[in-house]
């Protein structure tokens, strides 16, 4: 997105400014929001672009040929920066993908002009490979990135002689390049390994064989990705090999932004490992040590997804059961709800979405006039003029709860599911829109729904990979950052 840039929220996560918490095995990273709205001439334009790209991301979660689920700009995307060898690189953070890849010299990026804001992403690359070594075709990592193809097939593609394949002596032959396609672009990369260092108090944490993809050509995507998914090549998985207490448990707490940079005054913490809760934190009015945990669902086709079961949605006192497609994942890898940091909006299958918003409209429609023009311009539905009812400022909006598997329920803050803003037509009016989207026919292959990052704001979202569960706890994320930072 050149200097005109994306309206995306970018989060900078740097291994050079981390904090180590004493008496606990955890690392805390500052996630810094950077917002630029110069590419969009109105809130409607911003929301319309974000809804379009959220829908595109869901489609590509469903129909993909070993694709990385890359964050799609614009939207609420997050970037992280770390050091590889002697160089620093900024990458998108994505819980919906399982590979780390980055642009390398020489790098040819087709249709990439204006794809990112240089002021928002400090170190976009490409980098020079100076100490990295190519991964061999015999490596399990090579098989993993090629959808578990046998090493004999991969070494054959790498032109290892038959006699060497038969005696498993193909160490001199590199893993073949791999192709990934996503939303509105694609890339080809080769696997390399290098030393990744994370400075800690004592001793330094060093990953000596950190594996990543190096791309020399891409279409429409100049920024790499740090996959935080469940695959063996994701960043947490590789950390877990040397420090399981750090790699097998991580969380983040996204400061609420409402698409307005002036609302963000603190970084959002990203925490690897379990942190110690001291007395000061326990005395915080907003601190609740009770997490609502829900089991991760195993997905045989997309094992890197953090899939959970959504049992029902409550609008006020009306509990609406979810279809079977949202409650479980079948043997073909279809169904479930993916907890995804790379998608802005929460998406539900068509019939269930219609039932939920119909109940919402039944309660809100008699009080506020529908803003049909706003719905057309933003892609959100339903929207209401909040200055037309007897009750002002949307205070008549019903409560929304998500009921997950494992008998856990999460009460959503109103600002997470009902976005209020000023309509910038000729006559400025206060508007509110439901922050849910139609995810299409539930009979389609792939995940049935997505829990987007906008719904996740104001919660500490925990990924416990040992117990295979995802947890949610209400937090004032800025206060959590302050308390963790003081240790």
CSV table of C-alpha atoms in Angstrom, one decimal, residues 24-476:
chain,number,residue,atom,x,y,z
A,24,UNK,CA,7.7,-17.7,35.5
A,25,UNK,CA,8.5,-19.3,32.2
A,26,UNK,CA,7.1,-16.7,29.8
A,27,UNK,CA,8.1,-13.9,27.4
A,28,UNK,CA,5.9,-10.8,26.9
A,29,UNK,CA,6.1,-8.9,23.7
A,30,UNK,CA,4.7,-5.4,23.0
A,31,UNK,CA,2.2,-5.4,20.2
A,32,UNK,CA,2.1,-1.9,18.8
A,33,UNK,CA,-0.8,-0.7,16.7
A,34,UNK,CA,-0.1,1.5,13.7
A,35,UNK,CA,-3.1,3.0,11.9
A,36,UNK,CA,-3.3,4.9,8.7
A,37,UNK,CA,-6.6,5.8,7.1
A,38,UNK,CA,-5.3,7.8,4.2
A,39,UNK,CA,-6.3,5.1,1.6
A,40,UNK,CA,-9.9,5.3,2.6
A,41,UNK,CA,-12.1,8.4,2.2
A,42,UNK,CA,-14.8,7.3,4.6
A,43,UNK,CA,-15.7,4.8,7.3
A,44,UNK,CA,-18.0,3.1,4.8
A,45,UNK,CA,-15.1,2.5,2.4
A,46,UNK,CA,-13.0,1.1,5.2
A,47,UNK,CA,-15.7,-1.3,6.4
A,48,UNK,CA,-16.7,-2.4,2.9
A,49,UNK,CA,-13.1,-3.3,2.0
A,50,UNK,CA,-12.7,-5.1,5.3
A,51,UNK,CA,-15.9,-7.2,4.9
A,52,UNK,CA,-15.0,-8.1,1.4
A,53,UNK,CA,-11.5,-9.3,2.4
A,54,UNK,CA,-12.9,-11.2,5.4
A,55,UNK,CA,-15.3,-13.1,3.1
A,56,UNK,CA,-12.4,-13.8,0.7
A,57,UNK,CA,-10.3,-15.2,3.5
A,58,UNK,CA,-13.1,-17.6,4.5
A,59,UNK,CA,-13.5,-18.8,0.9
A,60,UNK,CA,-9.8,-19.5,0.7
A,61,UNK,CA,-9.8,-21.3,4.0
A,62,UNK,CA,-12.4,-23.6,2.4
A,63,UNK,CA,-11.0,-24.0,-1.1
A,64,UNK,CA,-7.2,-24.2,-1.0
A,65,UNK,CA,-4.4,-26.2,-2.5
A,66,UNK,CA,-2.1,-26.4,0.6
A,67,UNK,CA,-2.5,-22.7,1.0
A,68,UNK,CA,-1.2,-20.4,3.8
A,69,UNK,CA,-4.2,-18.5,5.1
A,70,UNK,CA,-2.5,-15.1,4.7
A,71,UNK,CA,-4.0,-12.0,6.3
A,72,UNK,CA,-5.7,-10.0,3.6
A,73,UNK,CA,-5.3,-6.2,3.6
A,74,UNK,CA,-7.0,-4.1,4.5
A,75,UNK,CA,-8.4,-5.1,7.9
A,76,UNK,CA,-7.0,-5.7,11.4
A,77,UNK,CA,-3.8,-7.4,10.5
A,78,UNK,CA,-0.9,-7.9,12.8
A,79,UNK,CA,2.8,-7.8,12.1
A,80,UNK,CA,5.7,-9.1,14.1
A,81,UNK,CA,9.5,-8.4,13.7
A,82,UNK,CA,12.4,-10.6,14.8
A,83,UNK,CA,16.0,-11.2,14.0
A,84,UNK,CA,17.2,-14.0,11.8
A,85,UNK,CA,21.0,-14.2,11.6
A,86,UNK,CA,22.0,-10.5,11.7
A,87,UNK,CA,18.9,-9.1,10.0
A,88,UNK,CA,15.5,-7.9,11.2
A,89,UNK,CA,12.3,-8.8,9.3
A,90,UNK,CA,8.6,-7.8,9.8
A,91,UNK,CA,6.0,-10.5,9.1
A,92,UNK,CA,2.3,-10.9,9.4
A,93,UNK,CA,1.3,-12.9,12.5
A,94,UNK,CA,-1.4,-15.5,11.7
A,95,UNK,CA,-2.9,-18.2,13.9
A,96,UNK,CA,-4.6,-19.6,10.7
A,97,UNK,CA,-1.4,-20.8,9.1
A,98,UNK,CA,1.5,-23.0,10.1
A,99,UNK,CA,4.6,-21.9,8.1
A,100,UNK,CA,7.0,-19.0,8.5
A,101,UNK,CA,8.0,-17.5,5.2
A,102,UNK,CA,9.7,-14.3,4.2
A,103,UNK,CA,10.9,-12.4,1.1
A,104,UNK,CA,14.5,-12.9,0.1
A,105,UNK,CA,16.9,-11.2,-2.3
A,106,UNK,CA,16.5,-11.2,-5.2
A,107,UNK,CA,12.8,-10.7,-4.8
A,108,UNK,CA,10.4,-10.2,-7.7
A,109,UNK,CA,6.9,-9.2,-6.5
A,110,UNK,CA,4.3,-8.9,-9.3
A,111,UNK,CA,1.4,-6.4,-8.7
A,112,UNK,CA,2.8,-5.5,-5.3
A,113,UNK,CA,2.9,-1.7,-5.7
A,114,UNK,CA,0.8,0.0,-3.0
A,115,UNK,CA,0.3,-3.3,-1.0
A,116,UNK,CA,1.7,-2.0,2.3
A,117,UNK,CA,2.6,1.2,4.2
A,118,UNK,CA,6.4,1.5,4.8
A,119,UNK,CA,5.7,3.7,7.8
A,120,UNK,CA,3.5,1.0,9.4
A,121,UNK,CA,5.8,-2.0,8.7
A,122,UNK,CA,9.4,-1.0,9.6
A,123,UNK,CA,11.3,-4.0,8.2
A,124,UNK,CA,9.4,-5.5,5.2
A,125,UNK,CA,12.5,-7.1,3.6
A,126,UNK,CA,13.6,-8.7,1.4
A,127,UNK,CA,16.6,-10.0,3.4
A,128,UNK,CA,19.9,-11.4,2.2
A,129,UNK,CA,20.6,-15.0,3.2
A,130,UNK,CA,24.1,-15.1,4.5
A,131,UNK,CA,24.3,-17.9,7.0
A,132,UNK,CA,21.1,-19.9,6.2
A,133,UNK,CA,21.4,-23.4,4.9
A,134,UNK,CA,19.0,-25.2,2.5
A,135,UNK,CA,16.8,-27.9,4.0
A,136,UNK,CA,17.4,-31.3,2.4
A,137,UNK,CA,14.8,-33.3,0.6
A,138,UNK,CA,15.1,-36.0,3.3
A,139,UNK,CA,14.1,-33.7,6.1
A,140,UNK,CA,10.7,-34.2,7.8
A,141,UNK,CA,10.3,-30.4,7.4
A,142,UNK,CA,10.4,-30.8,3.7
A,143,UNK,CA,7.7,-33.5,3.8
A,144,UNK,CA,5.6,-31.3,6.1
A,145,UNK,CA,5.7,-28.2,3.8
A,146,UNK,CA,4.8,-30.5,0.8
A,147,UNK,CA,1.6,-31.8,2.4
A,148,UNK,CA,3.4,-34.9,3.8
A,149,UNK,CA,4.7,-36.2,0.5
A,150,UNK,CA,7.2,-39.1,1.0
A,151,UNK,CA,10.8,-38.0,1.0
A,152,UNK,CA,11.6,-40.5,-1.8
A,153,UNK,CA,9.2,-38.5,-4.1
A,154,UNK,CA,10.6,-35.2,-3.0
A,155,UNK,CA,14.2,-36.4,-3.5
A,156,UNK,CA,13.2,-37.6,-7.0
A,157,UNK,CA,11.9,-34.2,-7.8
A,158,UNK,CA,15.1,-32.7,-6.5
A,159,UNK,CA,17.0,-34.9,-9.0
A,160,UNK,CA,18.7,-37.2,-6.5
A,161,UNK,CA,19.9,-40.3,-8.4
A,162,UNK,CA,17.8,-43.5,-7.9
A,163,UNK,CA,20.7,-45.4,-6.3
A,164,UNK,CA,21.0,-42.7,-3.7
A,165,UNK,CA,17.3,-42.6,-3.1
A,166,UNK,CA,17.3,-46.4,-2.5
A,167,UNK,CA,20.0,-46.1,0.2
A,168,UNK,CA,18.6,-42.9,1.7
A,169,UNK,CA,21.7,-40.9,0.8
A,170,UNK,CA,20.3,-37.6,-0.6
A,171,UNK,CA,21.7,-35.2,1.9
A,172,UNK,CA,23.3,-33.1,-0.8
A,173,UNK,CA,19.9,-32.4,-2.5
A,174,UNK,CA,17.7,-29.5,-1.4
A,175,UNK,CA,14.0,-29.6,-0.6
A,176,UNK,CA,12.1,-28.7,-3.8
A,177,UNK,CA,10.5,-25.3,-4.0
A,178,UNK,CA,6.9,-25.1,-2.7
A,179,UNK,CA,3.9,-23.1,-4.0
A,180,UNK,CA,1.4,-21.4,-1.8
A,181,UNK,CA,-1.7,-19.6,-3.0
A,182,UNK,CA,-4.0,-17.3,-0.9
A,183,UNK,CA,-6.7,-14.7,-1.1
A,184,UNK,CA,-5.4,-12.4,-3.8
A,185,UNK,CA,-1.9,-13.6,-4.4
A,186,UNK,CA,0.6,-16.4,-4.2
A,187,UNK,CA,4.3,-17.2,-3.9
A,188,UNK,CA,7.0,-19.8,-4.5
A,189,UNK,CA,9.6,-20.4,-1.8
A,190,UNK,CA,12.4,-22.8,-0.7
A,191,UNK,CA,13.0,-24.1,2.8
A,192,UNK,CA,16.1,-22.9,4.7
A,193,UNK,CA,17.3,-23.2,8.3
A,194,UNK,CA,19.2,-20.6,10.3
A,195,UNK,CA,19.8,-19.6,13.9
A,196,UNK,CA,17.0,-17.6,15.5
A,197,UNK,CA,18.0,-15.9,18.8
A,198,UNK,CA,15.6,-14.5,21.5
A,199,UNK,CA,17.6,-12.6,24.1
A,200,UNK,CA,16.5,-13.6,27.6
A,201,UNK,CA,17.9,-12.7,31.0
A,202,UNK,CA,19.9,-15.9,31.3
A,203,UNK,CA,20.6,-17.8,29.3
A,204,UNK,CA,19.7,-16.7,25.7
A,205,UNK,CA,17.1,-18.8,24.0
A,206,UNK,CA,18.5,-19.9,20.7
A,207,UNK,CA,16.8,-22.0,18.0
A,208,UNK,CA,19.7,-23.4,16.0
A,209,UNK,CA,17.7,-25.0,13.2
A,210,UNK,CA,14.9,-22.6,12.8
A,211,UNK,CA,13.1,-23.6,9.5
A,212,UNK,CA,11.5,-21.0,7.3
A,213,UNK,CA,10.5,-20.5,3.7
A,214,UNK,CA,12.5,-18.1,1.5
A,215,UNK,CA,10.5,-16.6,-1.4
A,216,UNK,CA,12.2,-15.0,-4.4
A,217,UNK,CA,8.9,-14.5,-6.3
A,218,UNK,CA,5.4,-13.5,-5.3
A,219,UNK,CA,2.2,-12.3,-6.7
A,220,UNK,CA,0.4,-9.5,-4.8
A,221,UNK,CA,2.1,-10.2,-1.4
A,222,UNK,CA,5.3,-8.4,-0.5
A,223,UNK,CA,5.2,-9.2,3.2
A,224,UNK,CA,5.9,-12.6,4.7
A,225,UNK,CA,4.0,-14.5,7.4
A,226,UNK,CA,4.8,-16.0,10.8
A,227,UNK,CA,2.4,-18.9,11.2
A,228,UNK,CA,1.2,-19.5,14.7
A,229,UNK,CA,-1.0,-22.5,13.8
A,230,UNK,CA,-0.7,-26.1,15.0
A,231,UNK,CA,1.6,-27.4,12.3
A,232,UNK,CA,5.2,-28.6,13.0
A,233,UNK,CA,6.7,-25.6,11.1
A,234,UNK,CA,4.8,-22.9,12.9
A,235,UNK,CA,6.7,-20.5,15.2
A,236,UNK,CA,5.2,-21.9,18.5
A,237,UNK,CA,5.9,-25.5,17.4
A,238,UNK,CA,9.5,-24.7,16.7
A,239,UNK,CA,9.9,-22.9,20.0
A,240,UNK,CA,8.3,-25.9,21.7
A,241,UNK,CA,11.1,-28.2,20.5
A,242,UNK,CA,13.6,-26.4,22.7
A,243,UNK,CA,11.4,-24.7,25.3
A,244,UNK,CA,8.0,-26.5,25.6
A,245,UNK,CA,7.0,-24.3,28.5
A,246,UNK,CA,7.1,-21.3,26.1
A,247,UNK,CA,6.0,-22.9,22.8
A,248,UNK,CA,3.1,-25.0,24.0
A,249,UNK,CA,1.2,-22.1,25.7
A,250,UNK,CA,0.7,-18.6,24.3
A,251,UNK,CA,-1.9,-15.9,24.6
A,252,UNK,CA,-2.6,-12.4,23.3
A,253,UNK,CA,-4.8,-9.6,24.5
A,254,UNK,CA,-5.9,-7.2,21.8
A,255,UNK,CA,-6.6,-3.6,22.9
A,256,UNK,CA,-10.1,-2.5,21.6
A,257,UNK,CA,-9.6,-0.1,18.7
A,258,UNK,CA,-13.0,0.4,17.0
A,259,UNK,CA,-11.1,1.3,13.8
A,260,UNK,CA,-9.8,4.4,15.5
A,261,UNK,CA,-6.1,4.8,16.3
A,262,UNK,CA,-6.8,7.6,18.9
A,263,UNK,CA,-8.4,4.9,21.1
A,264,UNK,CA,-5.2,2.9,21.4
A,265,UNK,CA,-2.8,4.3,24.0
A,266,UNK,CA,-0.9,1.1,25.0
A,267,UNK,CA,0.5,-1.9,23.3
A,268,UNK,CA,-1.3,-5.2,23.3
A,269,UNK,CA,0.6,-8.0,25.0
A,270,UNK,CA,1.5,-11.2,23.2
A,271,UNK,CA,2.6,-13.7,25.9
A,272,UNK,CA,4.5,-16.9,25.2
A,273,UNK,CA,4.3,-19.2,28.2
A,274,UNK,CA,2.4,-18.8,31.5
A,275,UNK,CA,2.9,-15.6,33.4
A,276,UNK,CA,2.8,-15.2,37.2
A,277,UNK,CA,-0.3,-13.5,38.6
A,278,UNK,CA,0.7,-11.3,41.5
A,279,UNK,CA,-1.4,-9.7,44.2
A,280,UNK,CA,-1.6,-6.4,42.4
A,281,UNK,CA,-3.0,-8.0,39.3
A,282,UNK,CA,-5.5,-9.9,41.4
A,283,UNK,CA,-6.7,-6.6,42.9
A,284,UNK,CA,-7.5,-5.3,39.4
A,285,UNK,CA,-11.3,-4.9,39.1
A,286,UNK,CA,-11.2,-6.3,35.6
A,287,UNK,CA,-8.9,-9.2,36.3
A,288,UNK,CA,-10.7,-12.6,36.4
A,289,UNK,CA,-8.6,-15.7,36.8
A,290,UNK,CA,-11.5,-17.9,35.5
A,291,UNK,CA,-11.0,-18.7,31.8
A,292,UNK,CA,-13.8,-20.1,29.7
A,293,UNK,CA,-12.1,-23.0,28.1
A,294,UNK,CA,-13.3,-24.9,25.1
A,295,UNK,CA,-11.7,-28.0,23.6
A,296,UNK,CA,-9.8,-27.8,20.3
A,297,UNK,CA,-11.4,-30.0,17.6
A,298,UNK,CA,-9.1,-32.2,15.5
A,299,UNK,CA,-9.2,-31.5,11.8
A,300,UNK,CA,-7.9,-34.3,9.7
A,301,UNK,CA,-7.6,-32.2,6.5
A,302,UNK,CA,-6.5,-28.9,8.1
A,303,UNK,CA,-4.7,-30.0,11.3
A,304,UNK,CA,-3.1,-26.5,11.7
A,305,UNK,CA,-6.5,-24.8,12.4
A,306,UNK,CA,-7.5,-23.9,15.9
A,307,UNK,CA,-11.0,-25.3,15.5
A,308,UNK,CA,-13.6,-25.2,18.3
A,309,UNK,CA,-17.2,-26.1,18.5
A,310,UNK,CA,-19.8,-23.4,18.7
A,311,UNK,CA,-22.9,-24.8,20.4
A,312,UNK,CA,-25.3,-21.8,20.4
A,313,UNK,CA,-25.6,-18.0,20.3
A,314,UNK,CA,-27.8,-16.1,22.8
A,315,UNK,CA,-29.4,-12.8,21.8
A,316,UNK,CA,-30.7,-11.4,25.1
A,317,UNK,CA,-32.5,-14.4,26.8
A,318,UNK,CA,-33.1,-16.2,23.5
A,319,UNK,CA,-30.7,-19.1,23.0
A,320,UNK,CA,-30.3,-20.2,19.4
A,321,UNK,CA,-28.8,-23.6,18.8
A,322,UNK,CA,-26.0,-23.8,16.3
A,323,UNK,CA,-26.1,-26.3,13.4
A,324,UNK,CA,-24.1,-29.5,13.6
A,325,UNK,CA,-21.6,-28.1,11.1
A,326,UNK,CA,-20.5,-25.5,13.7
A,327,UNK,CA,-20.4,-27.9,16.6
A,328,UNK,CA,-18.0,-30.5,15.2
A,329,UNK,CA,-15.5,-31.3,12.4
A,330,UNK,CA,-16.3,-34.3,10.3
A,331,UNK,CA,-13.9,-37.0,8.9
A,332,UNK,CA,-13.5,-34.9,5.8
A,333,UNK,CA,-12.2,-31.9,7.7
A,334,UNK,CA,-15.4,-29.9,7.3
A,335,UNK,CA,-17.1,-27.9,10.0
A,336,UNK,CA,-16.2,-26.2,13.3
A,337,UNK,CA,-15.3,-22.6,14.0
A,338,UNK,CA,-11.8,-21.4,13.5
A,339,UNK,CA,-10.3,-19.0,16.0
A,340,UNK,CA,-8.4,-16.7,13.6
A,341,UNK,CA,-6.2,-13.7,14.3
A,342,UNK,CA,-6.0,-12.9,10.6
A,343,UNK,CA,-9.7,-12.4,9.9
A,344,UNK,CA,-11.4,-9.2,11.0
A,345,UNK,CA,-15.0,-10.3,11.2
A,346,UNK,CA,-16.8,-13.2,12.8
A,347,UNK,CA,-18.6,-15.3,10.2
A,348,UNK,CA,-21.5,-17.8,10.6
A,349,UNK,CA,-23.1,-20.1,8.0
A,350,UNK,CA,-26.0,-18.6,6.1
A,351,UNK,CA,-29.1,-20.0,7.7
A,352,UNK,CA,-27.7,-19.7,11.2
A,353,UNK,CA,-26.5,-16.1,10.5
A,354,UNK,CA,-30.0,-15.2,9.2
A,355,UNK,CA,-31.6,-16.7,12.4
A,356,UNK,CA,-29.3,-14.8,14.7
A,357,UNK,CA,-29.6,-11.4,13.0
A,358,UNK,CA,-33.4,-11.9,12.6
A,359,UNK,CA,-33.7,-12.3,16.4
A,360,UNK,CA,-31.4,-9.2,16.9
A,361,UNK,CA,-33.6,-7.2,14.5
A,362,UNK,CA,-36.8,-8.4,16.3
A,363,UNK,CA,-35.5,-6.7,19.4
A,364,UNK,CA,-33.8,-3.6,17.9
A,365,UNK,CA,-35.9,-3.0,14.8
A,366,UNK,CA,-38.9,-1.6,16.6
A,367,UNK,CA,-36.7,0.9,18.4
A,368,UNK,CA,-34.4,2.1,15.7
A,369,UNK,CA,-34.8,2.7,12.0
A,370,UNK,CA,-32.9,0.4,9.6
A,371,UNK,CA,-30.0,2.2,7.8
A,372,UNK,CA,-30.4,0.5,4.5
A,373,UNK,CA,-28.1,2.9,2.7
A,374,UNK,CA,-25.3,2.2,5.2
A,375,UNK,CA,-25.8,-1.5,4.8
A,376,UNK,CA,-25.2,-1.2,1.1
A,377,UNK,CA,-22.1,0.9,1.5
A,378,UNK,CA,-20.4,-1.1,4.3
A,379,UNK,CA,-21.4,-4.8,3.6
A,380,UNK,CA,-22.6,-5.1,7.2
A,381,UNK,CA,-26.2,-6.1,8.0
A,382,UNK,CA,-28.3,-5.0,9.9
A,383,UNK,CA,-27.4,-1.4,10.6
A,384,UNK,CA,-29.6,1.2,12.4
A,385,UNK,CA,-29.9,4.9,12.8
A,386,UNK,CA,-29.4,5.4,16.5
A,387,UNK,CA,-30.9,8.9,16.6
A,388,UNK,CA,-34.4,7.7,15.5
A,389,UNK,CA,-35.5,5.8,18.6
A,390,UNK,CA,-36.9,6.7,21.9
A,391,UNK,CA,-33.7,5.3,23.5
A,392,UNK,CA,-30.6,7.1,22.3
A,393,UNK,CA,-27.0,5.9,21.7
A,394,UNK,CA,-27.8,2.2,21.2
A,395,UNK,CA,-28.5,1.4,24.9
A,396,UNK,CA,-31.4,-0.8,23.8
A,397,UNK,CA,-29.0,-3.3,22.1
A,398,UNK,CA,-29.4,-6.8,23.5
A,399,UNK,CA,-26.6,-8.8,25.1
A,400,UNK,CA,-24.8,-11.4,22.9
A,401,UNK,CA,-23.3,-14.6,24.3
A,402,UNK,CA,-21.3,-17.3,22.5
A,403,UNK,CA,-21.8,-20.9,23.9
A,404,UNK,CA,-18.8,-23.2,23.1
A,405,UNK,CA,-18.2,-26.9,23.6
A,406,UNK,CA,-17.1,-27.9,27.0
A,407,UNK,CA,-20.0,-26.1,28.6
A,408,UNK,CA,-18.3,-22.7,28.4
A,409,UNK,CA,-20.0,-19.4,27.6
A,410,UNK,CA,-18.5,-16.1,26.7
A,411,UNK,CA,-20.4,-12.8,27.2
A,412,UNK,CA,-19.4,-10.4,24.4
A,413,UNK,CA,-18.9,-6.7,25.2
A,414,UNK,CA,-21.4,-4.7,23.1
A,415,UNK,CA,-18.6,-2.8,21.3
A,416,UNK,CA,-17.3,-6.2,19.9
A,417,UNK,CA,-20.6,-7.0,18.1
A,418,UNK,CA,-22.2,-3.7,17.6
A,419,UNK,CA,-20.1,-1.0,16.0
A,420,UNK,CA,-21.2,2.6,16.4
A,421,UNK,CA,-19.9,5.4,14.2
A,422,UNK,CA,-21.0,8.6,12.6
A,423,UNK,CA,-22.4,8.3,9.1
A,424,UNK,CA,-20.5,10.7,6.9
A,425,UNK,CA,-23.3,11.5,4.4
A,426,UNK,CA,-24.3,15.1,3.9
A,427,UNK,CA,-26.3,14.9,7.1
A,428,UNK,CA,-24.2,13.3,9.8
A,429,UNK,CA,-26.1,10.7,11.8
A,430,UNK,CA,-25.1,8.2,14.5
A,431,UNK,CA,-25.2,4.6,13.2
A,432,UNK,CA,-24.8,1.1,14.7
A,433,UNK,CA,-24.0,-2.1,12.8
A,434,UNK,CA,-23.9,-5.7,13.8
A,435,UNK,CA,-20.4,-7.0,13.4
A,436,UNK,CA,-21.3,-10.5,12.1
A,437,UNK,CA,-21.1,-11.7,8.5
A,438,UNK,CA,-22.8,-14.2,6.4
A,439,UNK,CA,-20.3,-17.1,5.9
A,440,UNK,CA,-22.2,-18.8,3.1
A,441,UNK,CA,-23.8,-22.3,2.7
A,442,UNK,CA,-22.8,-24.6,5.6
A,443,UNK,CA,-22.6,-27.5,3.1
A,444,UNK,CA,-19.5,-26.0,1.6
A,445,UNK,CA,-16.2,-27.8,2.4
A,446,UNK,CA,-13.8,-26.4,5.1
A,447,UNK,CA,-14.6,-24.6,8.3
A,448,UNK,CA,-18.3,-23.6,8.9
A,449,UNK,CA,-17.4,-20.3,10.7
A,450,UNK,CA,-14.6,-18.0,11.8
A,451,UNK,CA,-14.2,-16.2,15.1
A,452,UNK,CA,-12.5,-13.0,13.9
A,453,UNK,CA,-10.1,-10.8,15.8
A,454,UNK,CA,-12.7,-8.0,16.2
A,455,UNK,CA,-14.8,-10.3,18.5
A,456,UNK,CA,-11.5,-11.2,20.3
A,457,UNK,CA,-10.8,-7.6,21.4
A,458,UNK,CA,-10.8,-7.1,25.2
A,459,UNK,CA,-10.1,-10.7,25.9
A,460,UNK,CA,-7.0,-12.6,26.8
A,461,UNK,CA,-7.2,-15.5,24.3
A,462,UNK,CA,-5.2,-18.5,25.4
A,463,UNK,CA,-3.9,-21.3,23.2
A,464,UNK,CA,-3.0,-24.3,25.4
A,465,UNK,CA,-1.5,-26.8,23.1
A,466,UNK,CA,-0.7,-29.4,25.7
A,467,UNK,CA,-4.3,-29.6,27.0
A,468,UNK,CA,-5.6,-28.9,23.5
A,469,UNK,CA,-8.0,-26.1,24.5
A,470,UNK,CA,-8.6,-22.4,23.8
A,471,UNK,CA,-9.5,-20.1,26.6
A,472,UNK,CA,-11.2,-16.7,26.9
A,473,UNK,CA,-11.0,-14.2,29.8
A,474,UNK,CA,-12.2,-10.6,29.9
A,475,UNK,CA,-9.3,-8.2,30.4
A,476,UNK,CA,-8.5,-4.5,30.1
